[in-house]
Tab-separated table of C-alpha atoms in Angstrom:
chain	number	residue	atom	x	y	z
A	83	MET	CA	-28.954	-4.653	-24.479
A	84	THR	CA	-31.818	-7.013	-25.699
A	85	VAL	CA	-32.051	-8.723	-22.263
A	86	LEU	CA	-31.518	-6.916	-19.350
A	87	PRO	CA	-29.207	-8.418	-16.818
A	88	SER	CA	-30.948	-9.288	-13.345
A	89	VAL	CA	-29.953	-6.913	-10.525
A	90	ALA	CA	-30.031	-7.200	-7.030
A	91	VAL	CA	-29.173	-4.202	-4.899
A	92	VAL	CA	-28.489	-5.815	-1.478
A	93	ILE	CA	-28.307	-3.196	1.420
A	94	LEU	CA	-26.495	-4.602	4.360
A	95	ASN	CA	-27.980	-3.074	7.636
A	96	TRP	CA	-26.904	-3.191	11.327
A	97	ASN	CA	-29.274	-0.914	13.700
A	98	GLY	CA	-29.900	1.449	10.612
A	99	LYS	CA	-33.718	2.218	10.932
A	100	ALA	CA	-32.662	6.017	10.557
A	101	PHE	CA	-30.563	5.806	7.418
A	102	LEU	CA	-33.060	3.194	6.147
A	103	GLU	CA	-36.065	5.742	6.666
A	104	ARG	CA	-33.990	8.528	4.683
A	105	PHE	CA	-32.319	6.472	1.917
A	106	LEU	CA	-34.263	3.481	1.062
A	107	PRO	CA	-37.201	5.502	-0.628
A	108	SER	CA	-34.514	6.548	-3.479
A	109	VAL	CA	-33.479	2.977	-4.106
A	110	CYS	CA	-37.071	1.838	-4.344
A	111	ALA	CA	-37.491	4.557	-6.782
A	112	SER	CA	-34.677	3.376	-8.976
A	113	ARG	CA	-35.478	2.957	-12.583
A	114	TYR	CA	-34.277	-0.565	-14.054
A	115	ASP	CA	-36.983	-3.204	-15.216
A	116	ASN	CA	-35.000	-6.306	-13.900
A	117	LEU	CA	-34.440	-5.356	-10.604
A	118	GLY	CA	-34.700	-6.882	-6.823
A	119	ILE	CA	-34.048	-4.810	-3.781
A	120	TYR	CA	-32.909	-6.541	-0.254
A	121	VAL	CA	-32.008	-5.431	3.043
A	122	ALA	CA	-29.618	-8.104	4.721
A	123	ASP	CA	-29.654	-7.556	8.393
A	124	ASN	CA	-26.718	-8.156	10.505
A	125	ALA	CA	-28.673	-9.043	13.751
A	126	SER	CA	-29.840	-5.550	14.568
A	127	THR	CA	-31.319	-4.786	17.821
A	128	ASP	CA	-33.417	-2.027	16.517
A	129	ASP	CA	-36.924	-2.027	14.710
A	130	SER	CA	-35.157	-1.611	11.431
A	131	LEU	CA	-36.582	-5.002	9.572
A	132	ALA	CA	-40.136	-3.859	11.174
A	133	TYR	CA	-39.960	-0.644	9.395
A	134	VAL	CA	-38.623	-2.327	6.173
A	135	ALA	CA	-41.651	-4.994	6.179
A	136	ALA	CA	-44.366	-2.641	6.998
A	137	ALA	CA	-43.193	0.545	4.516
A	138	PHE	CA	-41.683	-1.464	1.910
A	139	PRO	CA	-43.237	-4.810	1.260
A	140	GLN	CA	-41.655	-5.476	-1.976
A	141	VAL	CA	-38.251	-5.376	-0.229
A	142	HIS	CA	-36.798	-8.983	0.486
A	143	ILE	CA	-35.295	-9.242	3.797
A	144	ILE	CA	-32.616	-11.720	4.710
A	145	ARG	CA	-31.770	-11.935	8.384
A	146	ASN	CA	-28.207	-13.045	9.109
A	147	ALA	CA	-27.958	-15.027	12.532
A	148	ASN	CA	-24.871	-12.852	14.057
A	149	ASN	CA	-23.286	-9.375	13.124
A	150	SER	CA	-20.181	-10.692	11.276
A	151	GLY	CA	-19.365	-7.273	9.853
A	152	PHE	CA	-19.272	-5.951	6.103
A	153	ALA	CA	-17.364	-9.126	4.704
A	154	GLY	CA	-18.817	-11.696	6.735
A	155	GLY	CA	-22.290	-10.242	6.466
A	156	TYR	CA	-22.178	-9.757	2.836
A	157	ASN	CA	-20.963	-13.284	2.299
A	158	GLU	CA	-23.756	-14.816	4.076
A	159	ALA	CA	-26.564	-12.761	2.503
A	160	LEU	CA	-25.459	-13.294	-1.176
A	161	ARG	CA	-25.806	-16.799	-0.887
A	162	HIS	CA	-29.473	-16.207	-0.693
A	163	VAL	CA	-29.595	-13.946	-3.681
A	164	GLN	CA	-30.143	-14.911	-7.268
A	165	ALA	CA	-28.780	-12.117	-10.006
A	166	ASP	CA	-26.564	-11.769	-12.775
A	167	ILE	CA	-25.185	-8.456	-11.065
A	168	PHE	CA	-25.088	-7.675	-7.412
A	169	VAL	CA	-25.025	-4.105	-6.201
A	170	LEU	CA	-23.491	-3.763	-2.486
A	171	LEU	CA	-24.894	-0.676	-1.562
A	172	ASN	CA	-24.488	1.106	2.069
A	173	GLN	CA	-27.312	1.938	4.152
A	174	ASP	CA	-26.343	5.732	4.122
A	175	VAL	CA	-26.400	5.999	0.255
A	176	GLU	CA	-28.944	8.384	-1.380
A	177	VAL	CA	-29.093	7.394	-5.545
A	178	GLU	CA	-30.735	9.117	-8.511
A	179	PRO	CA	-33.477	7.249	-10.342
A	180	GLY	CA	-31.317	6.264	-13.532
A	181	TRP	CA	-28.184	5.334	-11.409
A	182	ILE	CA	-28.192	1.589	-12.252
A	183	THR	CA	-28.148	1.447	-16.258
A	184	PRO	CA	-24.930	3.436	-17.033
A	185	VAL	CA	-23.031	1.047	-15.117
A	186	ILE	CA	-24.856	-1.893	-16.198
A	187	GLU	CA	-24.514	-0.757	-19.892
A	188	GLN	CA	-20.699	-0.303	-19.451
A	189	MET	CA	-20.293	-3.738	-17.924
A	190	GLU	CA	-22.390	-5.423	-20.867
A	191	ARG	CA	-19.944	-3.879	-23.188
A	192	ASP	CA	-16.983	-5.829	-21.978
A	193	PRO	CA	-17.469	-9.305	-20.075
A	194	SER	CA	-14.114	-8.843	-18.551
A	195	ILE	CA	-15.290	-5.930	-16.213
A	196	ALA	CA	-16.070	-7.776	-13.198
A	197	ALA	CA	-16.873	-4.911	-10.873
A	198	CYS	CA	-17.753	-1.201	-11.295
A	199	GLN	CA	-18.497	1.750	-9.150
A	200	PRO	CA	-20.550	5.005	-9.970
A	201	LYS	CA	-19.308	8.485	-9.077
A	202	LEU	CA	-19.780	9.097	-5.116
A	203	ARG	CA	-20.266	12.199	-4.024
A	204	ALA	CA	-20.703	13.725	-0.425
A	205	TYR	CA	-24.520	13.762	0.662
A	206	HIS	CA	-23.760	16.838	2.853
A	207	ASP	CA	-21.973	18.617	0.327
A	208	ARG	CA	-23.062	17.422	-2.716
A	209	GLU	CA	-20.784	18.995	-5.473
A	210	ARG	CA	-17.929	17.525	-3.529
A	211	PHE	CA	-16.432	13.751	-3.935
A	212	GLU	CA	-16.911	11.670	-1.088
A	213	TYR	CA	-14.282	10.160	0.828
A	214	ALA	CA	-15.164	6.353	0.558
A	215	GLY	CA	-15.004	6.150	-3.301
A	216	ALA	CA	-14.896	9.358	-5.202
A	217	ALA	CA	-14.084	8.699	-8.767
A	218	GLY	CA	-12.432	5.355	-8.600
A	219	GLY	CA	-10.231	3.837	-6.113
A	220	TRP	CA	-6.182	3.745	-6.664
A	221	MET	CA	-3.230	2.017	-4.935
A	222	ASP	CA	0.474	3.356	-4.863
A	223	ILE	CA	3.680	1.114	-4.912
A	224	LEU	CA	3.527	0.847	-1.075
A	225	GLY	CA	-0.092	-0.461	-0.882
A	226	TYR	CA	-1.589	3.106	0.316
A	227	THR	CA	-4.838	3.558	-1.089
A	228	PHE	CA	-6.622	6.743	-2.593
A	229	CYS	CA	-8.885	7.810	-5.007
A	230	ARG	CA	-9.276	9.904	-7.818
A	231	GLY	CA	-10.856	12.918	-6.271
A	232	ARG	CA	-9.592	12.095	-2.827
A	233	ILE	CA	-6.031	11.943	-1.654
A	234	LEU	CA	-6.207	11.048	2.351
A	235	TYR	CA	-8.456	13.494	3.705
A	236	THR	CA	-8.487	16.183	1.285
A	237	THR	CA	-11.642	15.798	-1.209
A	238	GLU	CA	-11.937	17.885	-4.399
A	239	THR	CA	-14.886	19.723	-5.734
A	240	ASP	CA	-16.506	17.703	-8.855
A	241	ARG	CA	-15.875	20.064	-11.729
A	242	GLY	CA	-16.225	17.000	-14.319
A	243	GLN	CA	-12.475	16.476	-14.229
A	244	TYR	CA	-12.753	12.933	-13.565
A	245	ASP	CA	-15.911	12.267	-16.064
A	246	ASN	CA	-14.009	9.675	-18.222
A	247	ALA	CA	-14.576	5.899	-17.564
A	248	GLN	CA	-11.363	4.382	-16.390
A	249	ASP	CA	-9.925	1.247	-15.186
A	250	ILE	CA	-9.210	1.493	-11.425
A	251	PHE	CA	-7.526	-0.584	-8.796
A	252	TRP	CA	-10.488	-1.126	-6.763
A	253	ALA	CA	-14.273	-0.254	-6.594
A	254	THR	CA	-15.746	1.116	-3.395
A	255	GLY	CA	-18.009	-1.269	-1.275
A	256	ALA	CA	-20.319	1.720	-0.575
A	257	ALA	CA	-21.716	1.103	-4.010
A	258	LEU	CA	-20.105	-1.744	-5.684
A	259	PHE	CA	-21.607	-3.278	-8.684
A	260	ILE	CA	-20.294	-6.933	-9.301
A	261	ARG	CA	-20.872	-9.695	-11.415
A	262	SER	CA	-22.354	-12.726	-9.150
A	263	ARG	CA	-20.194	-15.256	-10.718
A	264	CYS	CA	-17.041	-13.264	-10.052
A	265	PHE	CA	-17.765	-12.751	-6.575
A	266	PHE	CA	-18.123	-16.298	-5.758
A	267	GLU	CA	-15.348	-17.443	-8.192
A	268	ALA	CA	-13.128	-15.079	-6.195
A	269	GLY	CA	-14.275	-16.475	-2.937
A	270	GLY	CA	-16.160	-13.431	-1.902
A	271	PHE	CA	-14.917	-11.245	0.785
A	272	ASP	CA	-12.264	-12.414	3.408
A	273	PRO	CA	-14.284	-12.659	6.518
A	274	PHE	CA	-11.165	-12.098	8.784
A	275	PHE	CA	-11.121	-8.592	7.524
A	276	PHE	CA	-14.696	-7.887	9.271
A	277	ALA	CA	-14.807	-4.483	7.822
A	278	HIS	CA	-12.388	-2.201	5.721
A	279	MET	CA	-10.151	-2.918	2.818
A	280	GLU	CA	-12.293	-6.038	2.006
A	281	GLU	CA	-13.482	-4.603	-1.271
A	282	VAL	CA	-9.789	-3.533	-2.028
A	283	ASP	CA	-8.671	-7.117	-1.432
A	284	LEU	CA	-11.525	-8.598	-3.555
A	285	CYS	CA	-10.752	-6.431	-6.427
A	286	TRP	CA	-6.938	-7.138	-6.185
A	287	ARG	CA	-7.833	-10.806	-6.394
A	288	LEU	CA	-10.083	-10.280	-9.414
A	289	GLN	CA	-7.382	-8.311	-11.393
A	290	ARG	CA	-5.220	-11.415	-10.414
A	291	ALA	CA	-7.690	-13.653	-12.061
A	292	GLY	CA	-7.490	-11.536	-15.129
A	293	TYR	CA	-10.816	-9.008	-14.790
A	294	ARG	CA	-10.945	-5.478	-15.202
A	295	ILE	CA	-12.132	-3.154	-12.246
A	296	CYS	CA	-13.788	-0.002	-13.831
A	297	TYR	CA	-15.436	3.361	-12.883
A	298	CYS	CA	-18.612	4.836	-14.640
A	299	PRO	CA	-19.012	8.494	-14.304
A	300	GLY	CA	-22.474	8.322	-15.872
A	301	SER	CA	-23.717	7.408	-12.529
A	302	VAL	CA	-23.854	9.316	-9.436
A	303	VAL	CA	-24.855	8.351	-5.891
A	304	TYR	CA	-24.536	10.350	-2.473
A	305	HIS	CA	-22.906	8.870	0.468
A	306	VAL	CA	-23.161	10.143	4.176
A	307	GLY	CA	-20.059	8.222	4.944
A	308	GLY	CA	-19.011	6.846	8.704
A	309	GLY	CA	-22.193	5.656	9.525
A	310	SER	CA	-20.586	2.750	11.501
A	311	LEU	CA	-17.409	4.072	12.491
A	312	PRO	CA	-16.485	7.675	11.660
A	313	GLN	CA	-13.159	9.114	10.658
A	314	GLY	CA	-11.035	9.593	13.662
A	315	ASN	CA	-12.076	6.571	15.418
A	316	PRO	CA	-9.207	4.371	16.473
A	317	ARG	CA	-11.104	1.136	15.916
A	318	LYS	CA	-11.232	2.208	12.274
A	319	LEU	CA	-7.725	3.068	12.418
A	320	TYR	CA	-6.880	-0.301	13.631
A	321	LEU	CA	-8.846	-2.197	10.757
A	322	ASN	CA	-7.381	-0.171	8.226
A	323	PHE	CA	-3.915	-0.862	9.298
A	324	ARG	CA	-4.230	-4.410	10.170
A	325	ASN	CA	-6.183	-5.233	7.038
A	326	ASN	CA	-3.876	-3.368	4.804
A	327	LEU	CA	-1.051	-5.287	5.915
A	328	ILE	CA	-2.543	-8.634	5.660
A	329	MET	CA	-4.148	-7.817	2.132
A	330	LEU	CA	-0.259	-6.967	1.011
A	331	ARG	CA	0.667	-10.248	2.395
A	332	LYS	CA	-2.249	-12.070	0.676
A	333	ASN	CA	-1.440	-10.275	-2.804
A	334	LEU	CA	1.986	-9.068	-3.290
A	335	HIS	CA	4.160	-11.179	-5.868
A	336	PHE	CA	6.579	-13.014	-3.397
A	337	GLN	CA	9.575	-10.974	-4.951
A	338	GLU	CA	7.793	-7.681	-3.922
A	339	GLN	CA	6.763	-8.652	-0.439
A	340	TRP	CA	9.903	-7.893	1.666
A	341	ILE	CA	10.898	-4.518	0.116
A	342	ILE	CA	7.213	-3.246	0.427
A	343	LEU	CA	6.487	-4.506	3.732
A	344	SER	CA	9.810	-3.458	5.257
A	345	GLN	CA	9.329	0.156	4.030
A	346	ARG	CA	5.763	-0.129	5.102
A	347	PHE	CA	6.939	-0.759	8.710
A	348	VAL	CA	9.205	2.056	8.807
A	349	LEU	CA	6.324	4.604	7.547
A	350	ASP	CA	3.643	3.029	9.924
A	351	LEU	CA	6.090	3.522	12.738
A	352	LEU	CA	6.482	6.945	12.000
A	353	ALA	CA	2.802	7.353	11.671
A	354	ALA	CA	2.363	5.848	15.464
A	355	PHE	CA	5.095	8.341	16.393
A	356	LYS	CA	3.252	11.388	14.888
A	357	SER	CA	0.012	10.220	16.561
A	358	LEU	CA	1.964	10.247	20.064
A	359	VAL	CA	3.501	13.851	19.467
A	360	SER	CA	-0.131	15.111	18.192
A	361	GLY	CA	-1.848	14.096	21.545
A	362	LYS	CA	-3.556	10.856	20.053
A	363	PRO	CA	-2.157	8.021	22.089
A	364	LYS	CA	-5.124	5.892	21.251
A	365	ASP	CA	-4.154	6.098	17.453
A	366	MET	CA	-0.735	5.127	18.182
A	367	MET	CA	-1.766	2.178	20.012
A	368	ALA	CA	-4.331	1.184	17.432
A	369	ILE	CA	-1.379	1.079	15.098
A	370	PHE	CA	0.577	-1.136	17.481
A	371	ARG	CA	-2.417	-3.369	17.804
A	372	ALA	CA	-2.621	-3.708	14.081
A	373	TYR	CA	0.578	-5.059	13.933
A	374	ARG	CA	0.312	-7.365	16.851
A	375	ASP	CA	-2.859	-8.922	15.014
A	376	TYR	CA	-1.148	-9.046	11.662
A	377	TYR	CA	1.650	-11.148	13.182
A	378	ARG	CA	-0.980	-13.323	14.677
A	379	TRP	CA	-2.754	-13.833	11.557
A	380	ARG	CA	0.358	-14.783	10.000
A	381	ARG	CA	1.236	-17.416	12.558
A	382	THR	CA	-2.517	-18.858	12.729
A	383	GLU	CA	-4.454	-18.033	9.555
A	384	GLU	CA	-2.146	-17.456	6.651
A	385	LYS	CA	-1.494	-21.247	6.435
A	386	LYS	CA	-5.277	-21.912	5.853
A	387	LEU	CA	-5.448	-19.820	2.587
A	388	GLN	CA	-6.278	-21.554	-0.612
A	389	ASP	CA	-5.105	-18.996	-3.164
A	390	ALA	CA	-3.994	-20.602	-6.498
A	391	LEU	CA	-4.249	-17.057	-8.464
A	392	PRO	CA	-1.005	-15.892	-9.983
A	393	ARG	CA	0.853	-13.584	-8.149
A	394	LYS	CA	1.185	-10.675	-10.274
A	395	ARG	CA	3.522	-7.760	-9.942
A	396	LEU	CA	1.941	-4.599	-8.651
A	397	TYR	CA	3.433	-2.605	-11.406
A	398	ASP	CA	1.512	-4.897	-14.018
A	399	LEU	CA	-2.050	-3.912	-12.549
A	400	GLN	CA	-4.546	-1.344	-13.635
A	401	GLY	CA	-4.934	1.628	-11.258
A	402	VAL	CA	-1.374	1.672	-9.549
A	403	PHE	CA	0.348	4.647	-9.041
A	404	HIS	CA	4.075	4.329	-9.619
A	405	GLY	CA	5.217	6.349	-7.074
A	406	ILE	CA	4.583	6.834	-3.369
A	407	MET	CA	1.472	8.796	-2.537
A	408	ILE	CA	2.173	9.845	1.299
A	409	TRP	CA	5.708	11.578	0.044
A	410	ARG	CA	4.102	13.392	-2.825
A	411	TYR	CA	1.169	14.632	-0.384
A	412	TYR	CA	2.801	15.715	2.894
A	413	PHE	CA	6.126	16.700	1.465
A	414	LEU	CA	5.394	17.800	-2.079
A	415	HIS	CA	2.117	19.173	-0.985
A	416	LYS	CA	0.476	17.250	-4.045
A	417	LYS	CA	-3.119	17.338	-2.823
A	418	THR	CA	-5.221	16.192	-5.779
A	419	PHE	CA	-5.089	13.202	-7.928
A	420	ARG	CA	-3.809	14.896	-11.238
A	421	GLU	CA	-1.184	16.879	-8.889
A	422	LEU	CA	0.422	13.465	-8.063
A	423	TRP	CA	1.874	13.012	-11.405
A	424	ARG	CA	5.335	14.531	-12.175
A	425	PRO	CA	5.195	16.868	-15.286
A	426	LYS	CA	6.636	15.145	-18.367
A	427	LYS	CA	10.041	16.393	-19.560
A	428	LYS	CA	10.301	18.445	-22.477
């Protein structure tokens, strides 16, 4: 690269002083010559910003008027940032000094790459992949999301098995590199999502627009995870189910919608029943509320969509597993990404 693209690392903060104290020093130690670092605050009530201003005067501070979640918070903050490439970084991520350059080099080799993610490992178990992104996000033919290195709640140890750069379906919002022009061309995140699945929805729209989404194994970051909503929280379950349904409705080819959404209804009903018999009635109610609000969205919000992107078939997109992930996981006991694939017949 003769001229380094300008890069802005933007950390969305909400009452995260403890995370900023622990992880912002590693971000500020990043080695990249055309870099700006921003903390975008979602109306925190702690003294996060006072700490950042005093300890890191080189960091730019953006103050959002309200807490509009991950989606709305970034949409608002990024309007105030000028850079060729945005890096949306969770406040609970530790980075290595040279983490930026490998991703930028990969993106610069192909202008059709709109977004890219580094390898995510777990902060508290540093040789294991981390739930939120692992080695790149995939989707199965029913819209269930998973990652290379993480199927449902099973994460793998990183032994170099996913050290090849590859096209993926979605790049994690925990450490998302995205061209600024692509972010705005695609309309940014859907603010209705608030949090969870918004990066999958955005990456899907980018693929529909003809762009690539990629994974860069040469960059490694370490994610705590669950900083705002931990695993097992009914609110998290609700947002994941609701937003996944809305995302499918928005992006699926019209000829795929009925067959996929009808199958999802049956499987999600089984998931709700399983929650009940497992002694988790709050999880069951979270799934029912997700469906209730999905249908409310269809009545009140769907008509407001202005989406002129081509409706490509799911089978034609990159990072799609042409099978049903949960069937392979629960009934065939395929617990890793490589085990999902049927062996080829001789």
